[in-house]
mmCIF file of C-alpha atoms (C1' of nucleotides) in Angstrom:
data_model
loop_
_atom_site.group_PDB
_atom_site.id
_atom_site.type_symbol
_atom_site.label_atom_id
_atom_site.label_comp_id
_atom_site.label_asym_id
_atom_site.label_seq_id
_atom_site.Cartn_x
_atom_site.Cartn_y
_atom_site.Cartn_z
ATOM 1 C CA MET J 384 -6.783 12.041 0.313
ATOM 2 C CA GLY J 385 -9.499 9.993 -1.132
ATOM 3 C CA ASP J 386 -7.602 6.902 -0.256
ATOM 4 C CA SER J 387 -10.042 4.462 1.148
ATOM 5 C CA ASN J 388 -7.608 2.995 3.523
ATOM 6 C CA PRO J 389 -9.214 0.322 5.617
ATOM 7 C CA GLU J 390 -6.454 0.362 8.117
ATOM 8 C CA PRO J 391 -6.731 2.309 11.294
ATOM 9 C CA ASP J 392 -4.391 5.205 11.420
ATOM 10 C CA SER J 393 -1.721 3.880 13.660
ATOM 11 C CA HIS J 394 0.788 6.460 12.688
ATOM 12 C CA GLN J 395 -0.528 9.163 14.941
ATOM 13 C CA HIS J 396 -0.353 6.817 17.840
ATOM 14 C CA GLN J 397 3.217 6.048 17.198
ATOM 15 C CA GLN J 398 4.186 9.642 16.906
ATOM 16 C CA SER J 399 2.193 11.521 19.433
ATOM 17 C CA SER J 400 1.423 9.032 22.113
ATOM 18 C CA PRO J 401 2.685 5.641 23.061
ATOM 19 C CA PRO J 402 0.562 2.717 21.988
ATOM 20 C CA PRO J 403 -1.951 1.534 24.524
ATOM 21 C CA PRO J 404 -0.607 -1.108 26.845
ATOM 22 C CA PRO J 405 -1.495 -4.625 25.823
ATOM 23 C CA SER J 406 -4.623 -5.701 27.522
ATOM 24 C CA ASP J 407 -4.952 -8.984 29.283
ATOM 25 C CA SER J 408 -7.923 -9.817 27.189
ATOM 26 C CA VAL J 409 -8.181 -13.424 26.225
ATOM 27 C CA GLN J 410 -8.902 -12.323 22.701
ATOM 28 C CA PRO J 411 -5.905 -13.340 20.609
ATOM 29 C CA GLN J 412 -4.207 -10.366 19.126
ATOM 30 C CA MET J 413 -4.485 -10.483 15.419
ATOM 31 C CA THR J 414 -2.207 -8.331 13.445
ATOM 32 C CA MET J 415 -3.300 -7.862 9.916
ATOM 33 C CA HIS J 416 -0.932 -8.014 7.042
ATOM 34 C CA PRO J 417 -2.415 -5.923 4.361
ATOM 35 C CA ILE J 418 -0.751 -7.034 1.212
ATOM 36 C CA THR J 419 -1.243 -4.451 -1.400
ATOM 37 C CA TYR J 420 -0.540 -4.446 -5.011
ATOM 38 C CA SER J 421 2.454 -2.706 -6.335
ATOM 39 C CA ALA J 422 1.861 0.379 -8.334
ATOM 40 C CA SER J 423 4.239 -0.589 -11.037
ATOM 41 C CA MET J 424 3.281 -4.168 -11.609
ATOM 42 C CA PRO J 425 0.687 -4.397 -14.320
ATOM 43 C CA MET J 426 0.290 -8.087 -13.700
ATOM 44 C CA HIS J 427 -1.454 -7.232 -10.482
ATOM 45 C CA MET J 428 -4.251 -5.487 -12.157
ATOM 46 C CA TYR J 429 -7.344 -6.987 -13.566
ATOM 47 C CA PRO J 430 -7.302 -7.497 -17.226
ATOM 48 C CA PHE J 431 -9.718 -5.122 -18.806
ATOM 49 C CA PRO J 432 -12.421 -6.502 -20.981
ATOM 50 C CA PRO J 433 -12.367 -4.842 -24.366
ATOM 51 C CA GLY J 434 -15.246 -2.559 -23.639
ATOM 52 C CA LEU J 435 -13.739 -1.356 -20.421
ATOM 53 C CA SER J 436 -10.197 -1.018 -21.547
ATOM 54 C CA PRO J 437 -8.802 2.286 -20.452
ATOM 55 C CA ALA J 438 -7.576 4.617 -23.122
ATOM 56 C CA GLN J 439 -4.198 4.803 -21.456
ATOM 57 C CA PRO J 440 -2.495 2.481 -19.071
ATOM 58 C CA THR J 441 -3.576 3.103 -15.537
ATOM 59 C CA ARG J 442 -1.030 3.362 -12.804
ATOM 60 C CA THR J 443 -2.403 2.380 -9.477
ATOM 61 C CA LYS J 444 -1.214 4.359 -6.570
ATOM 62 C CA ARG J 445 1.533 2.843 -4.575
ATOM 63 C CA ARG J 446 0.553 2.325 -1.008
ATOM 64 C CA GLN J 447 2.987 2.788 1.788
ATOM 65 C CA VAL J 448 2.901 1.754 5.359
ATOM 66 C CA LYS J 449 2.850 4.498 7.902
ATOM 67 C CA ASN J 450 5.978 3.306 9.526
ATOM 68 C CA ALA J 451 8.289 0.653 8.212
ATOM 69 C CA CYS J 452 10.195 -1.501 10.629
ATOM 70 C CA THR J 453 13.881 -0.925 11.048
ATOM 71 C CA ASN J 454 14.791 -4.007 9.056
ATOM 72 C CA CYS J 455 12.697 -3.162 6.049
ATOM 73 C CA GLN J 456 13.765 0.427 6.249
ATOM 74 C CA LYS J 457 17.381 -0.544 6.230
ATOM 75 C CA ALA J 458 16.873 -2.910 3.347
ATOM 76 C CA CYS J 459 14.643 -0.467 1.513
ATOM 77 C CA LYS J 460 12.094 -3.215 1.182
ATOM 78 C CA LYS J 461 8.379 -3.304 1.519
ATOM 79 C CA CYS J 462 7.105 -3.526 5.038
ATOM 80 C CA ASP J 463 3.622 -3.828 6.416
ATOM 81 C CA ASP J 464 1.741 -2.485 9.368
ATOM 82 C CA ALA J 465 1.782 -5.671 11.345
ATOM 83 C CA ARG J 466 4.487 -6.415 13.853
ATOM 84 C CA PRO J 467 6.350 -8.492 13.202
ATOM 85 C CA CYS J 468 6.030 -7.704 9.562
ATOM 86 C CA LEU J 469 5.913 -10.395 6.929
ATOM 87 C CA ARG J 470 9.426 -9.784 5.792
ATOM 88 C CA CYS J 471 10.868 -10.108 9.241
ATOM 89 C CA VAL J 472 8.822 -13.227 9.855
ATOM 90 C CA ARG J 473 10.036 -14.657 6.610
ATOM 91 C CA TYR J 474 13.629 -14.041 7.511
ATOM 92 C CA GLY J 475 13.173 -15.314 11.016
ATOM 93 C CA ILE J 476 13.962 -12.000 12.615
ATOM 94 C CA ALA J 477 10.529 -11.312 13.951
ATOM 95 C CA GLU J 478 11.875 -10.344 17.316
ATOM 96 C CA GLU J 479 13.891 -7.611 15.688
ATOM 97 C CA CYS J 480 10.914 -6.148 13.927
ATOM 98 C CA ILE J 481 10.652 -2.751 15.539
ATOM 99 C CA ASP J 482 9.084 0.417 14.282
ATOM 100 C CA SER J 483 11.660 2.806 13.020
ATOM 101 C CA GLN J 484 11.942 6.151 14.685
ATOM 102 C CA ARG J 485 10.812 9.094 12.657
ATOM 103 C CA LYS J 486 12.694 12.310 12.664
ATOM 104 C CA GLU J 487 10.930 15.259 14.109
ATOM 105 C CA ARG J 488 10.004 17.678 11.420
ATOM 106 C CA GLN J 489 11.805 20.971 11.399
ATOM 107 C CA LYS J 490 9.811 23.948 12.477
ATOM 108 C CA GLY J 491 10.069 27.600 11.730
ATOM 109 C CA ILE J 492 11.169 27.155 8.155
ATOM 110 C CA LYS J 493 10.243 30.192 6.104
ATOM 111 C CA ARG J 494 8.380 29.420 2.938
ATOM 112 C CA GLY J 495 8.028 31.444 -0.180
ATOM 113 C CA PRO J 496 4.816 33.053 -1.322
ATOM 114 C CA TYR J 497 2.110 30.576 -2.111
ATOM 115 C CA LYS J 498 0.180 30.347 -5.295
ATOM 116 C CA LYS J 499 -3.070 32.165 -5.062
ATOM 117 C CA ARG J 500 -6.016 29.885 -4.822
ATOM 118 C CA ASP J 501 -7.737 31.293 -7.882
ATOM 119 C CA GLY J 502 -4.835 30.139 -9.975
ATOM 120 C CA LYS J 503 -2.894 33.369 -9.757
ATOM 121 C CA THR J 504 0.502 33.241 -8.205
ATOM 122 C CA ALA J 505 1.607 35.806 -5.720
ATOM 123 C CA ASN J 506 4.869 36.623 -7.383
ATOM 124 C CA VAL J 507 4.233 36.216 -11.071
ATOM 125 C CA ASP J 508 3.505 39.035 -13.428
ATOM 126 C CA GLN J 509 -0.209 39.620 -13.205
ATOM 127 C CA GLN J 510 -0.633 40.101 -16.927
ATOM 128 C CA GLN J 511 0.861 36.721 -17.700
ATOM 129 C CA VAL J 512 -1.325 35.068 -15.174
ATOM 130 C CA ASP J 513 -4.460 36.619 -16.571
ATOM 131 C CA VAL J 514 -3.623 35.290 -19.987
ATOM 132 C CA VAL J 515 -3.157 31.828 -18.617
ATOM 133 C CA VAL J 516 -6.365 31.923 -16.687
ATOM 134 C CA GLN J 517 -8.280 33.152 -19.673
ATOM 135 C CA HIS J 518 -6.761 30.416 -21.739
ATOM 136 C CA GLN J 519 -7.820 27.755 -19.331
ATOM 137 C CA SER J 520 -11.359 28.953 -19.113
ATOM 138 C CA MET J 521 -11.645 29.104 -22.857
ATOM 139 C CA ALA J 522 -10.200 25.694 -23.403
ATOM 140 C CA ILE J 523 -12.742 23.759 -21.411
ATOM 141 C CA PRO J 524 -16.256 25.048 -20.966
ATOM 142 C CA PRO J 525 -17.483 24.349 -17.448
ATOM 143 C CA ALA J 526 -20.129 21.938 -18.599
ATOM 144 C CA VAL J 527 -17.635 19.931 -20.549
ATOM 145 C CA ALA J 528 -15.104 20.139 -17.794
ATOM 146 C CA ALA J 529 -17.625 18.760 -15.369
ATOM 147 C CA SER J 530 -18.359 15.856 -17.605
ATOM 148 C CA VAL J 531 -14.736 14.917 -17.871
ATOM 149 C CA ALA J 532 -13.698 15.950 -14.416
ATOM 150 C CA SER J 533 -12.631 12.528 -13.394
ATOM 151 C CA PRO J 534 -9.021 11.864 -14.238
ATOM 152 C CA THR J 535 -9.621 8.168 -14.161
ATOM 153 C CA PRO J 536 -10.152 6.340 -17.389
ATOM 154 C CA PRO J 537 -13.577 4.969 -18.149
ATOM 155 C CA MET J 538 -14.166 2.060 -15.879
ATOM 156 C CA SER J 539 -17.265 0.427 -14.665
ATOM 157 C CA TYR J 540 -18.534 1.851 -11.457
ATOM 158 C CA VAL J 541 -18.856 -0.595 -8.652
ATOM 159 C CA ALA J 542 -20.081 -0.332 -5.160
ATOM 160 C CA PRO J 543 -17.514 0.462 -2.523
ATOM 161 C CA VAL J 544 -15.714 -2.638 -1.462
ATOM 162 C CA SER J 545 -16.032 -3.529 2.154
ATOM 163 C CA TYR J 546 -16.269 -6.592 4.266
ATOM 164 C CA PRO J 547 -19.371 -7.939 5.857
ATOM 165 C CA PRO J 548 -19.806 -6.671 9.384
ATOM 166 C CA GLY J 549 -18.114 -8.857 11.901
ATOM 167 C CA ILE J 550 -15.660 -10.420 9.537
ATOM 168 C CA TYR J 551 -12.937 -7.925 10.296
ATOM 169 C CA PRO J 552 -13.900 -5.872 13.270
ATOM 170 C CA GLN J 553 -10.429 -4.400 13.194
ATOM 171 C CA TYR J 554 -11.387 -2.455 10.145
ATOM 172 C CA PRO J 555 -14.182 0.023 10.021
ATOM 173 C CA ALA J 556 -16.866 -0.480 7.477
ATOM 174 C CA HIS J 557 -16.389 1.461 4.356
ATOM 175 C CA PRO J 558 -17.693 4.941 4.929
ATOM 176 C CA ALA J 559 -20.849 5.685 3.095
ATOM 177 C CA ALA J 560 -20.325 7.922 0.156
ATOM 178 C CA LYS J 561 -21.332 11.474 0.802
ATOM 179 C CA PRO J 562 -22.988 13.699 -1.726
ATOM 180 C CA GLY J 563 -20.334 15.275 -3.824
ATOM 181 C CA ASP J 564 -17.851 12.521 -3.275
ATOM 182 C CA PRO J 565 -16.178 11.337 -6.406
ATOM 183 C CA PRO J 566 -17.291 7.979 -7.629
ATOM 184 C CA MET J 567 -15.293 5.085 -6.338
ATOM 185 C CA TYR J 568 -13.620 2.816 -8.749
ATOM 186 C CA TYR J 569 -12.403 -0.593 -8.092
ATOM 187 C CA HIS J 570 -8.754 0.067 -8.193
ATOM 188 C CA GLN J 571 -6.936 -2.935 -6.995
ATOM 189 C CA PRO J 572 -7.758 -6.111 -5.235
ATOM 190 C CA ILE J 573 -6.401 -6.261 -1.762
ATOM 191 C CA PHE J 574 -5.537 -9.421 0.017
ATOM 192 C CA TYR J 575 -5.878 -9.349 3.732
ATOM 193 C CA ALA J 576 -3.852 -12.100 5.191
ATOM 194 C CA PRO J 577 -4.284 -12.045 8.918
ATOM 195 C CA ILE J 578 -1.074 -13.194 10.412
ATOM 196 C CA PRO J 579 -1.101 -13.647 14.121
ATOM 197 C CA ALA J 580 0.952 -11.492 16.307
ATOM 198 C CA PRO J 581 3.027 -13.939 18.244
ATOM 199 C CA HIS J 582 1.284 -14.954 21.363
ATOM 200 C CA PRO J 583 2.913 -13.332 24.372
ATOM 201 C CA GLN J 584 3.536 -16.685 25.923
ATOM 202 C CA ALA J 585 4.724 -18.274 22.748
ATOM 203 C CA THR J 586 6.973 -15.574 21.396
ATOM 204 C CA GLY J 587 9.532 -16.604 23.865
ATOM 205 C CA GLN J 588 11.177 -13.668 25.495
ATOM 206 C CA ASP J 589 13.964 -16.167 25.861
ATOM 207 C CA GLY J 590 14.396 -16.360 22.157
ATOM 208 C CA GLU J 591 12.281 -19.368 21.521
ATOM 209 C CA HIS J 592 11.588 -19.636 17.859
ATOM 210 C CA VAL J 593 7.998 -19.058 16.974
ATOM 211 C CA SER J 594 6.397 -20.626 14.009
ATOM 212 C CA TYR J 595 2.983 -19.533 12.951
ATOM 213 C CA ALA J 596 2.143 -22.974 11.760
ATOM 214 C CA HIS J 597 2.149 -24.082 15.351
ATOM 215 C CA HIS J 598 -0.613 -21.768 16.365
ATOM 216 C CA PRO J 599 -3.746 -23.418 15.139
ATOM 217 C CA GLN J 600 -5.914 -20.825 16.784
ATOM 218 C CA PHE J 601 -4.947 -18.350 14.148
ATOM 219 C CA TYR J 602 -6.392 -18.186 10.736
ATOM 220 C CA PRO J 603 -4.210 -17.315 7.831
ATOM 221 C CA THR J 604 -6.830 -16.240 5.417
ATOM 222 C CA PHE J 605 -7.154 -14.659 2.082
ATOM 223 C CA ILE J 606 -10.161 -12.579 1.486
ATOM 224 C CA TYR J 607 -10.576 -11.767 -2.072
ATOM 225 C CA PRO J 608 -13.192 -9.312 -3.052
ATOM 226 C CA PRO J 609 -13.481 -9.458 -6.797
ATOM 227 C CA PRO J 610 -15.218 -6.501 -8.295
ATOM 228 C CA PRO J 611 -18.796 -7.449 -8.953
ATOM 229 C CA ALA J 612 -18.492 -6.383 -12.527
ATOM 230 C CA TYR J 613 -15.858 -9.004 -13.068
ATOM 231 C CA ALA J 614 -16.880 -11.640 -10.622
ATOM 232 C CA ALA J 615 -19.663 -12.853 -12.822
ATOM 233 C CA GLY J 616 -17.480 -13.113 -15.841
ATOM 234 C CA PRO J 617 -14.207 -14.593 -16.888
ATOM 235 C CA TYR J 618 -12.214 -11.755 -15.382
ATOM 236 C CA MET J 619 -12.205 -12.942 -11.842
ATOM 237 C CA MET J 620 -9.140 -15.012 -12.340
ATOM 238 C CA THR J 621 -5.920 -13.544 -11.184
ATOM 239 C CA HIS J 622 -2.864 -13.888 -13.243
ATOM 240 C CA PRO J 623 -1.330 -17.284 -12.495
ATOM 241 C CA HIS J 624 1.959 -15.693 -11.618
ATOM 242 C CA ALA J 625 0.647 -12.615 -9.968
ATOM 243 C CA ARG J 626 2.269 -11.782 -6.718
ATOM 244 C CA PRO J 627 0.897 -9.001 -4.623
ATOM 245 C CA ASP J 628 4.272 -8.383 -3.240
ATOM 246 C CA ALA J 629 7.519 -8.635 -5.043
ATOM 247 C CA GLN J 630 9.131 -10.351 -2.104
ATOM 248 C CA LEU J 631 6.458 -12.875 -1.426
ATOM 249 C CA GLN J 632 5.265 -15.947 -3.133
ATOM 250 C CA MET J 633 1.595 -15.424 -2.898
ATOM 251 C CA ALA J 634 -1.367 -17.626 -3.396
ATOM 252 C CA PRO J 635 -1.783 -18.996 -6.849
ATOM 253 C CA PRO J 636 -5.324 -18.800 -8.138
ATOM 254 C CA HIS J 637 -6.260 -22.283 -7.111
ATOM 255 C CA HIS J 638 -6.403 -21.129 -3.531
ATOM 256 C CA TYR J 639 -9.743 -19.624 -4.123
ATOM 257 C CA ALA J 640 -11.091 -23.104 -4.259
ATOM 258 C CA PRO J 641 -11.851 -24.712 -0.921
ATOM 259 C CA TYR J 642 -8.778 -26.237 0.524
ATOM 260 C CA PRO J 643 -7.432 -28.877 0.160
ATOM 261 C CA GLN J 644 -8.976 -29.524 -3.217
ATOM 262 C CA PRO J 645 -6.648 -28.472 -5.960
ATOM 263 C CA TYR J 646 -7.957 -25.683 -8.030
ATOM 264 C CA VAL J 647 -10.320 -26.743 -10.727
ATOM 265 C CA LYS J 648 -11.511 -24.256 -13.212
ATOM 266 C CA PRO J 649 -15.115 -23.550 -12.381
ATOM 267 C CA PRO J 650 -17.743 -24.307 -14.961
ATOM 268 C CA SER J 651 -18.446 -21.375 -17.177
ATOM 269 C CA ARG J 652 -20.974 -19.131 -15.650
ATOM 270 C CA GLY J 653 -23.936 -18.050 -17.566
ATOM 271 C CA PRO J 654 -25.458 -14.650 -17.084
ATOM 272 C CA GLY J 655 -27.050 -14.414 -13.705
ATOM 273 C CA ALA J 656 -25.099 -17.314 -12.371
ATOM 274 C CA GLU J 657 -24.653 -17.089 -8.681
ATOM 275 C CA VAL J 658 -21.303 -16.024 -7.481
ATOM 276 C CA GLY J 659 -20.360 -17.524 -4.214
ATOM 277 C CA PRO J 660 -18.555 -15.711 -1.471
ATOM 278 C CA PRO J 661 -14.796 -15.724 -1.419
ATOM 279 C CA GLN J 662 -13.531 -19.052 -0.287
ATOM 280 C CA MET J 663 -11.341 -19.458 2.686
ATOM 281 C CA MET J 664 -8.507 -21.797 2.917
ATOM 282 C CA ASP J 665 -8.284 -24.310 5.626
ATOM 283 C CA PRO J 666 -7.779 -22.094 8.632
ATOM 284 C CA ARG J 667 -5.650 -24.640 10.378
ATOM 285 C CA ARG J 668 -2.852 -24.257 7.951
ATOM 286 C CA ASP J 669 -0.296 -21.653 7.390
ATOM 287 C CA GLY J 670 -1.350 -20.413 4.036
ATOM 288 C CA ARG J 671 1.966 -19.078 2.936
ATOM 289 C CA VAL J 672 3.704 -22.368 3.417
ATOM 290 C CA GLU J 673 0.899 -24.323 1.929
ATOM 291 C CA HIS J 674 0.713 -22.074 -1.079
ATOM 292 C CA ALA J 675 4.185 -22.980 -2.068
ATOM 293 C CA ARG J 676 3.666 -26.656 -1.395
ATOM 294 C CA MET J 677 0.471 -26.858 -3.329
ATOM 295 C CA ALA J 678 1.870 -24.936 -6.215
ATOM 296 C CA GLU J 679 4.712 -27.355 -6.383
ATOM 297 C CA ALA J 680 2.440 -30.337 -6.087
ATOM 298 C CA ILE J 681 0.304 -29.145 -8.925
ATOM 299 C CA THR J 682 2.764 -27.641 -11.304
ATOM 300 C CA GLY J 683 5.689 -29.787 -10.338
ATOM 301 C CA PRO J 684 8.991 -28.685 -8.884
ATOM 302 C CA GLN J 685 10.360 -27.929 -12.310
ATOM 303 C CA ALA J 686 7.911 -25.084 -12.737
ATOM 304 C CA LYS J 687 10.222 -22.397 -11.612
ATOM 305 C "C1'" DG V 235 18.307 -17.935 -7.051
ATOM 306 C "C1'" DG V 236 18.334 -15.350 -2.966
ATOM 307 C "C1'" DA V 237 20.146 -11.645 -0.200
ATOM 308 C "C1'" DG V 238 22.183 -7.132 0.206
ATOM 309 C "C1'" DT V 239 22.845 -2.399 -1.521
ATOM 310 C "C1'" DC V 240 21.366 1.807 -3.290
ATOM 311 C "C1'" DG V 241 19.543 5.634 -6.480
ATOM 312 C "C1'" DG V 242 15.630 7.770 -7.134
ATOM 313 C "C1'" DA V 243 10.541 7.901 -7.978
ATOM 314 C "C1'" DC V 244 6.690 8.279 -5.458
ATOM 315 C "C1'" DG V 245 3.641 8.750 -1.224
ATOM 316 C "C1'" DT V 246 2.696 10.953 3.306
ATOM 317 C "C1'" DT V 247 2.819 14.359 6.715
ATOM 318 C "C1'" DC V 248 2.218 18.688 8.607
ATOM 319 C "C1'" DA V 249 3.929 23.682 9.369
ATOM 320 C "C1'" DA V 250 3.452 27.770 6.798
ATOM 321 C "C1'" DT V 251 0.550 30.442 4.287
ATOM 322 C "C1'" DT V 252 -3.737 32.157 2.485
ATOM 323 C "C1'" DA V 253 -8.783 32.566 2.335
ATOM 324 C "C1'" DT V 254 -13.048 33.270 4.592
ATOM 325 C "C1'" DT K 1195 -10.484 29.176 11.983
ATOM 326 C "C1'" DA K 1196 -10.553 26.479 7.923
ATOM 327 C "C1'" DA K 1197 -8.528 25.363 3.744
ATOM 328 C "C1'" DT K 1198 -4.674 24.977 0.927
ATOM 329 C "C1'" DT K 1199 0.080 24.630 -0.344
ATOM 330 C "C1'" DG K 1200 4.368 22.564 -0.858
ATOM 331 C "C1'" DA K 1201 8.683 20.945 1.020
ATOM 332 C "C1'" DA K 1202 10.626 17.715 4.316
ATOM 333 C "C1'" DC K 1203 10.680 13.257 5.185
ATOM 334 C "C1'" DG K 1204 9.671 8.332 4.569
ATOM 335 C "C1'" DT K 1205 8.749 4.182 1.780
ATOM 336 C "C1'" DC K 1206 10.048 0.960 -1.426
ATOM 337 C "C1'" DC K 1207 10.630 -0.202 -6.625
ATOM 338 C "C1'" DG K 1208 13.784 -1.984 -9.466
ATOM 339 C "C1'" DA K 1209 18.409 -2.420 -11.080
ATOM 340 C "C1'" DC K 1210 22.592 -4.099 -9.802
ATOM 341 C "C1'" DT K 1211 26.159 -6.876 -7.448
ATOM 342 C "C1'" DC K 1212 27.703 -10.518 -4.612
ATOM 343 C "C1'" DC K 1213 27.635 -15.045 -2.753
ATOM 344 C "C1'" DG K 1214 26.711 -19.937 -1.982
#
DNA sequence: GGAGTCGGACGTTCAATTAT
DNA sequence: TAATTGAACGTCCGACTCCG
């Protein structure tokens, strides 16, 4: 589908075969919370520099999880692939965060005649179809069509975004582009906030409340891959009020500075200025809690 | 202001159908 | 057998209401 989804396809596992039994590996189980940008929230998108401004407003594709948990499903709210999901964690119902059951698809449903692949339909008057086809071929000469084949507005081409090997072994490296593949455009920044799956011994089968902040071995982190084209310029800043998820108070921009220093606007970069790697927050802290605290400390509690 | 509800737009999946 | 189609099904946005 052309969707460069970094997440492993867990859906098939859920549907066709039960998930593998949890291993006794000492490796802590990290469940990633991919926080994606909403399709309908322009504030989540990078501002376009004048030269790169698209002719028409772009609408980024809405991303969905393969399987929402029962709570999110019931509430019709955004879920994520991790279990417990962020929403359930936030509401303190992590133990109730269970994958919803999918209905089995009906089989044996008769379907009408399909459109012919050459653009002719199977059940439409042939003469009409020929006219349409002729029209289309006249309207756009192949050479021109090829030059404007991409439906995406003019944007600067950037290399496929991926993470350095070893940073997130859970996610495969971005597949190398094959000949004939459409060019990749930097569509939307994605925050990967690894939230720990509750440790088996800490989750408390007995109902003990689990707080992520009490698990210092886990690293709430925000990786922020700014598009190279923007990273060197003034466009790397996110909107101060941008929230990747409508339900979540996400990191204000100052979190890209090394914690715990409050965000200070970096000195203006000249051309060729070195752009450092994305900064991590203090891994010992629960980022989501700290985000709110720091925002309040900086902007004051009245900033609401 | 936050939580709950819900209509409906949009995304995903996969069996049916068609092409090779 | 592979490729394509398109409808069923699922997710979740965003508007609205209710409640403390």
